[in-house]
mmCIF file of C-alpha atoms in Angstrom:
data_model
loop_
_atom_site.group_PDB
_atom_site.id
_atom_site.type_symbol
_atom_site.label_atom_id
_atom_site.label_comp_id
_atom_site.label_asym_id
_atom_site.label_seq_id
_atom_site.Cartn_x
_atom_site.Cartn_y
_atom_site.Cartn_z
ATOM 1 C CA MET A 90 0.000 0.000 0.000
ATOM 2 C CA LYS A 91 1.476 3.326 -0.994
ATOM 3 C CA ARG A 92 2.174 5.798 1.767
ATOM 4 C CA THR A 93 -0.189 8.413 0.284
ATOM 5 C CA ILE A 94 -3.072 5.935 0.447
ATOM 6 C CA ALA A 95 -2.078 4.908 3.955
ATOM 7 C CA LEU A 96 -1.984 8.531 5.047
ATOM 8 C CA PHE A 97 -5.489 9.111 3.707
ATOM 9 C CA ALA A 98 -6.699 6.008 5.532
ATOM 10 C CA ALA A 99 -4.971 7.181 8.687
ATOM 11 C CA PHE A 100 -7.106 10.297 8.861
ATOM 12 C CA LEU A 101 -10.174 8.075 8.997
ATOM 13 C CA MET A 102 -8.831 6.676 12.287
ATOM 14 C CA LEU A 103 -8.436 9.968 14.147
ATOM 15 C CA ILE A 104 -10.579 9.651 17.252
ATOM 16 C CA VAL A 105 -10.974 12.000 20.222
ATOM 17 C CA LEU A 106 -12.445 11.126 23.622
ATOM 18 C CA CYS A 107 -12.702 13.645 26.431
ATOM 19 C CA THR A 108 -14.319 13.501 29.869
ATOM 20 C CA THR A 109 -14.384 16.107 32.583
ATOM 21 C CA ALA A 110 -11.641 15.486 35.088
ATOM 22 C CA GLY A 111 -12.612 17.477 38.178
ATOM 23 C CA ALA A 112 -12.039 15.434 41.323
ATOM 24 C CA ALA A 113 -11.618 12.339 39.162
ATOM 25 C CA ALA A 114 -8.208 13.403 37.816
ATOM 26 C CA LEU A 115 -5.436 10.890 38.430
ATOM 27 C CA PRO A 116 -3.376 11.848 41.502
ATOM 28 C CA ALA A 117 0.279 12.526 40.787
ATOM 29 C CA GLY A 118 1.348 9.810 43.235
ATOM 30 C CA GLU A 119 -0.988 7.042 42.088
ATOM 31 C CA THR A 120 0.229 3.565 42.992
ATOM 32 C CA PRO A 121 1.226 1.728 39.771
ATOM 33 C CA VAL A 122 -1.030 -1.125 38.725
ATOM 34 C CA ARG A 123 1.951 -3.483 38.527
ATOM 35 C CA SER A 124 5.705 -3.215 38.231
ATOM 36 C CA VAL A 125 7.339 -2.832 34.833
ATOM 37 C CA PRO A 126 10.256 -5.173 34.087
ATOM 38 C CA ALA A 127 13.647 -3.508 33.784
ATOM 39 C CA GLY A 128 14.438 -2.290 30.292
ATOM 40 C CA VAL A 129 10.842 -1.743 29.178
ATOM 41 C CA PRO A 130 10.408 1.867 27.931
ATOM 42 C CA ALA A 131 7.051 2.538 29.612
ATOM 43 C CA SER A 132 5.545 3.800 32.836
ATOM 44 C CA ALA A 133 3.360 1.500 34.916
ATOM 45 C CA GLN A 134 0.222 3.236 33.590
ATOM 46 C CA GLU A 135 1.339 2.883 29.964
ATOM 47 C CA TRP A 136 2.319 -0.777 30.441
ATOM 48 C CA GLU A 137 -1.088 -1.548 31.946
ATOM 49 C CA VAL A 138 -2.903 0.108 29.030
ATOM 50 C CA LEU A 139 -0.975 -2.175 26.679
ATOM 51 C CA ARG A 140 -1.853 -5.234 28.767
ATOM 52 C CA LEU A 141 -5.544 -4.336 28.727
ATOM 53 C CA ALA A 142 -5.529 -3.509 25.004
ATOM 54 C CA ASN A 143 -3.949 -6.867 24.219
ATOM 55 C CA ALA A 144 -6.510 -8.658 26.364
ATOM 56 C CA GLU A 145 -9.260 -7.061 24.270
ATOM 57 C CA ARG A 146 -7.521 -8.027 21.024
ATOM 58 C CA MET A 147 -6.893 -11.618 22.063
ATOM 59 C CA ASN A 148 -10.512 -11.957 23.175
ATOM 60 C CA GLU A 149 -11.387 -11.249 19.538
ATOM 61 C CA GLY A 150 -8.838 -13.720 18.187
ATOM 62 C CA LEU A 151 -6.365 -11.010 17.146
ATOM 63 C CA GLU A 152 -2.622 -10.971 17.684
ATOM 64 C CA PRO A 153 -1.387 -8.742 20.531
ATOM 65 C CA LEU A 154 0.500 -5.494 19.993
ATOM 66 C CA THR A 155 4.076 -4.711 20.997
ATOM 67 C CA MET A 156 5.668 -1.379 21.877
ATOM 68 C CA PHE A 157 9.119 -0.204 20.882
ATOM 69 C CA SER A 158 11.209 2.769 21.986
ATOM 70 C CA ALA A 159 10.502 5.121 19.079
ATOM 71 C CA MET A 160 6.748 4.529 19.318
ATOM 72 C CA GLN A 161 6.898 5.237 23.045
ATOM 73 C CA THR A 162 8.818 8.452 22.415
ATOM 74 C CA ALA A 163 6.193 9.538 19.891
ATOM 75 C CA ALA A 164 3.333 8.726 22.285
ATOM 76 C CA ASP A 165 5.055 10.595 25.126
ATOM 77 C CA ILE A 166 5.427 13.653 22.875
ATOM 78 C CA ARG A 167 1.766 13.488 21.920
ATOM 79 C CA SER A 168 0.617 13.113 25.539
ATOM 80 C CA LEU A 169 2.387 16.378 26.369
ATOM 81 C CA GLU A 170 1.007 18.092 23.267
ATOM 82 C CA ILE A 171 -2.630 17.272 24.006
ATOM 83 C CA VAL A 172 -2.295 19.014 27.381
ATOM 84 C CA GLU A 173 -1.692 22.188 25.359
ATOM 85 C CA SER A 174 -4.140 21.387 22.563
ATOM 86 C CA PHE A 175 -6.545 18.470 22.946
ATOM 87 C CA SER A 176 -6.715 17.610 19.277
ATOM 88 C CA HIS A 177 -5.305 15.316 16.623
ATOM 89 C CA THR A 178 -3.771 18.461 15.159
ATOM 90 C CA ARG A 179 -0.456 19.191 16.832
ATOM 91 C CA PRO A 180 0.269 22.602 18.377
ATOM 92 C CA ASP A 181 2.417 23.459 15.336
ATOM 93 C CA GLY A 182 -0.562 22.905 13.030
ATOM 94 C CA THR A 183 0.538 19.582 11.533
ATOM 95 C CA ASP A 184 -1.399 16.330 11.852
ATOM 96 C CA CYS A 185 -0.603 13.958 14.706
ATOM 97 C CA PHE A 186 1.184 11.369 12.571
ATOM 98 C CA THR A 187 4.058 13.709 11.778
ATOM 99 C CA VAL A 188 5.393 12.837 15.224
ATOM 100 C CA LEU A 189 6.159 9.338 13.934
ATOM 101 C CA ASP A 190 8.235 10.755 11.105
ATOM 102 C CA GLU A 191 10.097 12.945 13.594
ATOM 103 C CA VAL A 192 11.182 9.982 15.724
ATOM 104 C CA GLY A 193 12.055 7.773 12.764
ATOM 105 C CA VAL A 194 9.153 5.301 12.619
ATOM 106 C CA ASN A 195 8.822 3.923 9.088
ATOM 107 C CA TRP A 196 5.104 3.187 8.976
ATOM 108 C CA SER A 197 2.690 1.825 6.397
ATOM 109 C CA SER A 198 -0.564 2.336 8.338
ATOM 110 C CA VAL A 199 -1.317 4.326 11.475
ATOM 111 C CA GLY A 200 -4.035 5.384 13.893
ATOM 112 C CA GLU A 201 -4.418 7.481 17.043
ATOM 113 C CA ASN A 202 -6.715 7.479 20.076
ATOM 114 C CA ILE A 203 -6.607 10.266 22.652
ATOM 115 C CA ALA A 204 -8.507 10.777 25.903
ATOM 116 C CA ALA A 205 -8.408 12.983 28.979
ATOM 117 C CA GLY A 206 -9.714 12.916 32.519
ATOM 118 C CA GLN A 207 -9.843 9.181 33.218
ATOM 119 C CA GLN A 208 -8.267 8.186 36.524
ATOM 120 C CA THR A 209 -6.701 4.846 35.652
ATOM 121 C CA PRO A 210 -5.631 2.629 32.745
ATOM 122 C CA ALA A 211 -8.754 0.527 33.309
ATOM 123 C CA ALA A 212 -10.961 3.615 33.158
ATOM 124 C CA VAL A 213 -9.472 4.967 29.945
ATOM 125 C CA MET A 214 -9.603 1.544 28.295
ATOM 126 C CA ASN A 215 -13.236 1.217 29.325
ATOM 127 C CA SER A 216 -13.968 4.606 27.727
ATOM 128 C CA TRP A 217 -12.185 3.706 24.518
ATOM 129 C CA MET A 218 -13.792 0.278 24.241
ATOM 130 C CA ASN A 219 -17.250 1.831 24.650
ATOM 131 C CA SER A 220 -16.626 4.271 21.807
ATOM 132 C CA PRO A 221 -17.006 2.680 18.341
ATOM 133 C CA GLY A 222 -14.170 4.630 16.723
ATOM 134 C CA HIS A 223 -11.685 4.021 19.504
ATOM 135 C CA ARG A 224 -12.684 0.377 19.727
ATOM 136 C CA ALA A 225 -12.126 0.000 15.976
ATOM 137 C CA ASN A 226 -8.568 1.282 16.307
ATOM 138 C CA ILE A 227 -7.785 -1.044 19.228
ATOM 139 C CA LEU A 228 -9.221 -4.017 17.331
ATOM 140 C CA THR A 229 -7.734 -3.271 13.915
ATOM 141 C CA ALA A 230 -6.259 -6.604 12.863
ATOM 142 C CA GLY A 231 -3.580 -5.029 10.667
ATOM 143 C CA PHE A 232 -1.919 -3.037 13.423
ATOM 144 C CA ARG A 233 1.285 -4.552 14.766
ATOM 145 C CA HIS A 234 2.684 -2.016 17.232
ATOM 146 C CA ILE A 235 1.451 0.512 19.765
ATOM 147 C CA GLY A 236 2.844 3.494 21.594
ATOM 148 C CA VAL A 237 1.084 4.429 24.833
ATOM 149 C CA GLY A 238 1.501 7.899 26.318
ATOM 150 C CA TYR A 239 0.345 9.119 29.718
ATOM 151 C CA THR A 240 0.817 12.562 31.279
ATOM 152 C CA TYR A 241 -0.632 14.016 34.446
ATOM 153 C CA SER A 242 -0.653 17.813 34.428
ATOM 154 C CA GLN A 243 -1.578 19.454 37.727
ATOM 155 C CA GLY A 244 -3.893 22.425 37.219
ATOM 156 C CA SER A 245 -4.645 21.598 33.585
ATOM 157 C CA ALA A 246 -8.140 21.305 32.158
ATOM 158 C CA TYR A 247 -8.432 17.533 32.558
ATOM 159 C CA GLY A 248 -5.500 16.416 34.714
ATOM 160 C CA ALA A 249 -4.767 13.048 33.109
ATOM 161 C CA TYR A 250 -4.034 12.755 29.386
ATOM 162 C CA TRP A 251 -3.806 9.497 27.458
ATOM 163 C CA VAL A 252 -2.608 8.587 23.962
ATOM 164 C CA GLN A 253 -2.532 5.423 21.890
ATOM 165 C CA LEU A 254 -0.577 5.488 18.636
ATOM 166 C CA PHE A 255 -0.927 2.426 16.407
ATOM 167 C CA CYS A 256 1.184 1.447 13.432
ATOM 168 C CA THR A 257 2.309 -1.288 11.125
ATOM 169 C CA GLY A 258 5.788 -1.005 9.643
ATOM 170 C CA TRP A 259 7.028 -2.204 6.290
ATOM 171 C CA GLY A 260 9.059 -5.101 7.726
ATOM 172 C CA CYS A 261 7.381 -6.202 10.962
ATOM 173 C CA ASN A 262 8.482 -9.841 11.204
ATOM 174 C CA TYR A 263 9.471 -11.091 14.646
ATOM 175 C CA THR A 264 12.688 -13.100 14.623
ATOM 176 C CA SER A 265 13.467 -13.690 18.313
ATOM 177 C CA PHE A 266 11.611 -13.988 21.625
ATOM 178 C CA GLU A 267 12.969 -13.878 25.177
ATOM 179 C CA ILE A 268 11.337 -13.507 28.582
ATOM 180 C CA LEU A 269 12.143 -10.694 31.019
ATOM 181 C CA GLY A 270 11.355 -10.999 34.725
ATOM 182 C CA GLU A 271 11.538 -13.588 37.487
ATOM 183 C CA LEU A 272 9.640 -16.854 37.879
ATOM 184 C CA ASP A 273 8.918 -18.488 41.237
ATOM 185 C CA MET A 274 7.397 -21.795 42.217
ATOM 186 C CA THR A 275 3.882 -20.688 43.182
ATOM 187 C CA THR A 276 2.828 -17.305 41.718
ATOM 188 C CA SER A 277 0.181 -17.443 38.996
ATOM 189 C CA VAL A 278 1.260 -16.582 35.457
ATOM 190 C CA ASP A 279 -0.796 -13.387 35.347
ATOM 191 C CA ALA A 280 0.614 -12.155 38.677
ATOM 192 C CA LEU A 281 4.257 -12.750 37.698
ATOM 193 C CA GLY A 282 4.498 -9.548 35.646
ATOM 194 C CA LEU A 283 6.702 -11.108 32.964
ATOM 195 C CA ALA A 284 7.508 -9.301 29.728
ATOM 196 C CA GLY A 285 8.247 -10.642 26.290
ATOM 197 C CA ARG A 286 11.060 -9.003 24.335
ATOM 198 C CA PHE A 287 10.975 -9.561 20.595
ATOM 199 C CA ASN A 288 13.117 -8.468 17.681
ATOM 200 C CA CYS A 289 11.644 -7.206 14.434
ATOM 201 C CA GLY A 290 12.444 -4.615 11.788
ATOM 202 C CA GLU A 291 11.956 -1.899 14.430
ATOM 203 C CA GLY A 292 14.533 -3.457 16.794
ATOM 204 C CA TYR A 293 13.527 -4.599 20.285
ATOM 205 C CA CYS A 294 9.771 -4.683 21.002
ATOM 206 C CA TRP A 295 8.030 -5.458 24.309
ATOM 207 C CA MET A 296 4.648 -6.567 25.648
ATOM 208 C CA PRO A 297 3.276 -8.031 28.911
ATOM 209 C CA LEU A 298 3.077 -11.822 28.958
ATOM 210 C CA THR A 299 -0.202 -13.242 30.289
ATOM 211 C CA SER A 300 -1.897 -16.595 30.763
ATOM 212 C CA ALA A 301 -3.619 -16.133 27.396
ATOM 213 C CA MET A 302 -0.169 -16.503 25.783
ATOM 214 C CA CYS A 303 0.939 -19.372 28.047
ATOM 215 C CA THR A 304 1.119 -22.785 26.379
ATOM 216 C CA GLY A 305 2.562 -24.727 29.301
ATOM 217 C CA ASP A 306 3.018 -24.449 33.078
ATOM 218 C CA THR A 307 4.513 -27.584 34.586
ATOM 219 C CA THR A 308 6.386 -28.545 37.740
ATOM 220 C CA ALA A 309 8.423 -31.728 37.720
ATOM 221 C CA ASN A 310 11.345 -32.924 39.792
ATOM 222 C CA GLY A 311 11.418 -29.630 41.709
ATOM 223 C CA VAL A 312 11.588 -27.419 38.597
ATOM 224 C CA ARG A 313 8.762 -25.173 37.369
ATOM 225 C CA THR A 314 8.778 -24.363 33.651
ATOM 226 C CA VAL A 315 6.412 -21.857 32.043
ATOM 227 C CA THR A 316 6.204 -21.705 28.250
ATOM 228 C CA PHE A 317 4.819 -18.887 26.096
ATOM 229 C CA SER A 318 4.034 -18.868 22.377
ATOM 230 C CA CYS A 319 3.584 -15.618 20.450
ATOM 231 C CA PHE A 320 3.858 -14.695 16.765
ATOM 232 C CA GLY A 321 4.889 -18.251 15.874
ATOM 233 C CA LEU A 322 7.773 -18.162 18.376
ATOM 234 C CA THR A 323 8.018 -20.214 21.583
ATOM 235 C CA THR A 324 10.271 -19.847 24.610
ATOM 236 C CA SER A 325 10.290 -20.903 28.272
ATOM 237 C CA ILE A 326 11.434 -19.743 31.685
ATOM 238 C CA SER A 327 12.267 -22.065 34.597
ATOM 239 C CA CYS A 328 13.004 -21.889 38.305
ATOM 240 C CA GLY A 329 13.793 -24.286 41.130
ATOM 241 C CA SER A 330 16.372 -27.027 41.201
ATOM 242 C CA ALA A 331 16.185 -30.654 40.227
ATOM 243 C CA LEU A 332 15.333 -33.023 43.045
ATOM 244 C CA GLN A 333 18.338 -34.964 44.301
ATOM 245 C CA ALA A 334 17.599 -38.638 44.844
ATOM 246 C CA GLY A 335 18.072 -39.429 48.524
ATOM 247 C CA ASP A 336 17.801 -35.850 49.788
ATOM 248 C CA VAL A 337 14.385 -36.501 51.314
ATOM 249 C CA ASN A 338 14.172 -33.336 53.427
ATOM 250 C CA GLY A 339 15.533 -31.148 50.640
ATOM 251 C CA ASP A 340 18.323 -29.538 52.646
ATOM 252 C CA GLY A 341 20.937 -30.113 49.937
ATOM 253 C CA GLU A 342 22.627 -33.019 51.745
ATOM 254 C CA ILE A 343 22.075 -36.790 51.879
ATOM 255 C CA ASP A 344 22.578 -37.939 55.447
ATOM 256 C CA ILE A 345 21.234 -40.227 58.155
ATOM 257 C CA THR A 346 18.215 -37.954 58.671
ATOM 258 C CA ASP A 347 17.027 -38.720 55.138
ATOM 259 C CA ALA A 348 17.400 -42.441 55.750
ATOM 260 C CA LEU A 349 15.451 -42.206 59.019
ATOM 261 C CA LEU A 350 12.660 -40.196 57.384
ATOM 262 C CA THR A 351 12.316 -42.863 54.714
ATOM 263 C CA MET A 352 12.285 -45.655 57.287
ATOM 264 C CA ARG A 353 9.695 -43.880 59.459
ATOM 265 C CA HIS A 354 7.472 -43.450 56.393
ATOM 266 C CA GLU A 355 7.815 -47.174 55.591
ATOM 267 C CA MET A 356 6.825 -47.986 59.204
ATOM 268 C CA GLY A 357 3.725 -45.786 58.969
ATOM 269 C CA ILE A 358 4.961 -43.361 61.629
ATOM 270 C CA ILE A 359 4.990 -40.354 59.284
ATOM 271 C CA THR A 360 3.695 -39.575 55.794
ATOM 272 C CA LEU A 361 6.091 -38.012 53.293
ATOM 273 C CA THR A 362 4.897 -35.445 50.779
ATOM 274 C CA ALA A 363 4.755 -36.284 47.065
ATOM 275 C CA GLU A 364 7.996 -34.376 46.507
ATOM 276 C CA GLN A 365 9.705 -36.143 49.412
ATOM 277 C CA LEU A 366 8.528 -39.509 48.114
ATOM 278 C CA GLU A 367 10.035 -38.714 44.717
ATOM 279 C CA ARG A 368 13.362 -37.973 46.410
ATOM 280 C CA ALA A 369 13.171 -41.055 48.622
ATOM 281 C CA ASP A 370 12.666 -43.439 45.681
ATOM 282 C CA VAL A 371 16.405 -43.839 45.077
ATOM 283 C CA ASN A 372 16.143 -47.258 43.423
ATOM 284 C CA GLY A 373 13.634 -45.925 40.897
ATOM 285 C CA ASP A 374 11.001 -48.625 41.320
ATOM 286 C CA ASN A 375 8.184 -46.088 41.830
ATOM 287 C CA GLY A 376 7.768 -47.093 45.463
ATOM 288 C CA VAL A 377 9.373 -46.196 48.786
ATOM 289 C CA ASP A 378 10.305 -49.001 51.143
ATOM 290 C CA ILE A 379 13.057 -50.289 53.429
ATOM 291 C CA SER A 380 15.415 -50.911 50.499
ATOM 292 C CA ASP A 381 15.351 -47.171 49.703
ATOM 293 C CA ALA A 382 16.101 -46.355 53.355
ATOM 294 C CA LEU A 383 19.079 -48.719 53.317
ATOM 295 C CA LEU A 384 20.382 -47.277 50.044
ATOM 296 C CA ILE A 385 20.137 -43.742 51.436
ATOM 297 C CA MET A 386 22.025 -44.815 54.547
ATOM 298 C CA ARG A 387 24.777 -46.347 52.397
ATOM 299 C CA ILE A 388 25.031 -43.105 50.390
ATOM 300 C CA ALA A 389 25.220 -41.096 53.636
ATOM 301 C CA MET A 390 28.015 -43.376 54.891
ATOM 302 C CA GLY A 391 29.930 -43.048 51.618
ATOM 303 C CA MET A 392 29.451 -46.688 50.711
ATOM 304 C CA ASP A 393 27.642 -45.975 47.392
#
């Protein structure tokens, strides 16, 4: 599609949404919805808007959007500009999409949503999704990337100002996928706050990883592995350490205590957990009995 045609189509996507702020304006010290992984070029509010937008897209069977640094810079510029002039026309009189050219985004199709006065990411997304034009932008299948801008301006007309810039580039093919953040043994996938970092023609791109993108969450032999699949790419993150046969109490050593625990279980005095039973089964016969206790004792004594 030629750029002139794309530019004409872009003007059809210019949508404005404004609500009175008053006491509903977002406080300057609002607690972030969730932490943003290191290296992601977004505030907590902007990251949450992306998470919510992707949830809406995936509910409709669409691929999620990613952000990259230049798009974020453009959205941040626009969020400051709409404090001065709440319009898709920039304060210098040019249309909003010229900001993408200024920051070096090579786009083929674009769109913009703006809003003001909503207190939270959830509130602004609710406003946009209940407005046909804004909803259409968020659910445009052809869009690949997003820039999310948020500014709070004390004493301004509306307080909180929000921007979504959408685009598709000429060479948006993802070629790598890695996971940013930390995994633990018990936290749910959605509460982990993991990010996906991808590489495409625009360089590094990011998006929140959620259970909707998770294709596997398993724990075996003391190791939890969570797998995500996005854009035809799959990668995993793991935590924990492999269970050591004979280390029944999991203290990192095989000693007489482990042998006694196994023997007491065999005698019906105590009941070992499933994980402890897996460690106690040193002979690998899928059962725990006196032979396992004796083998553990021999290991503890250095005989095996």
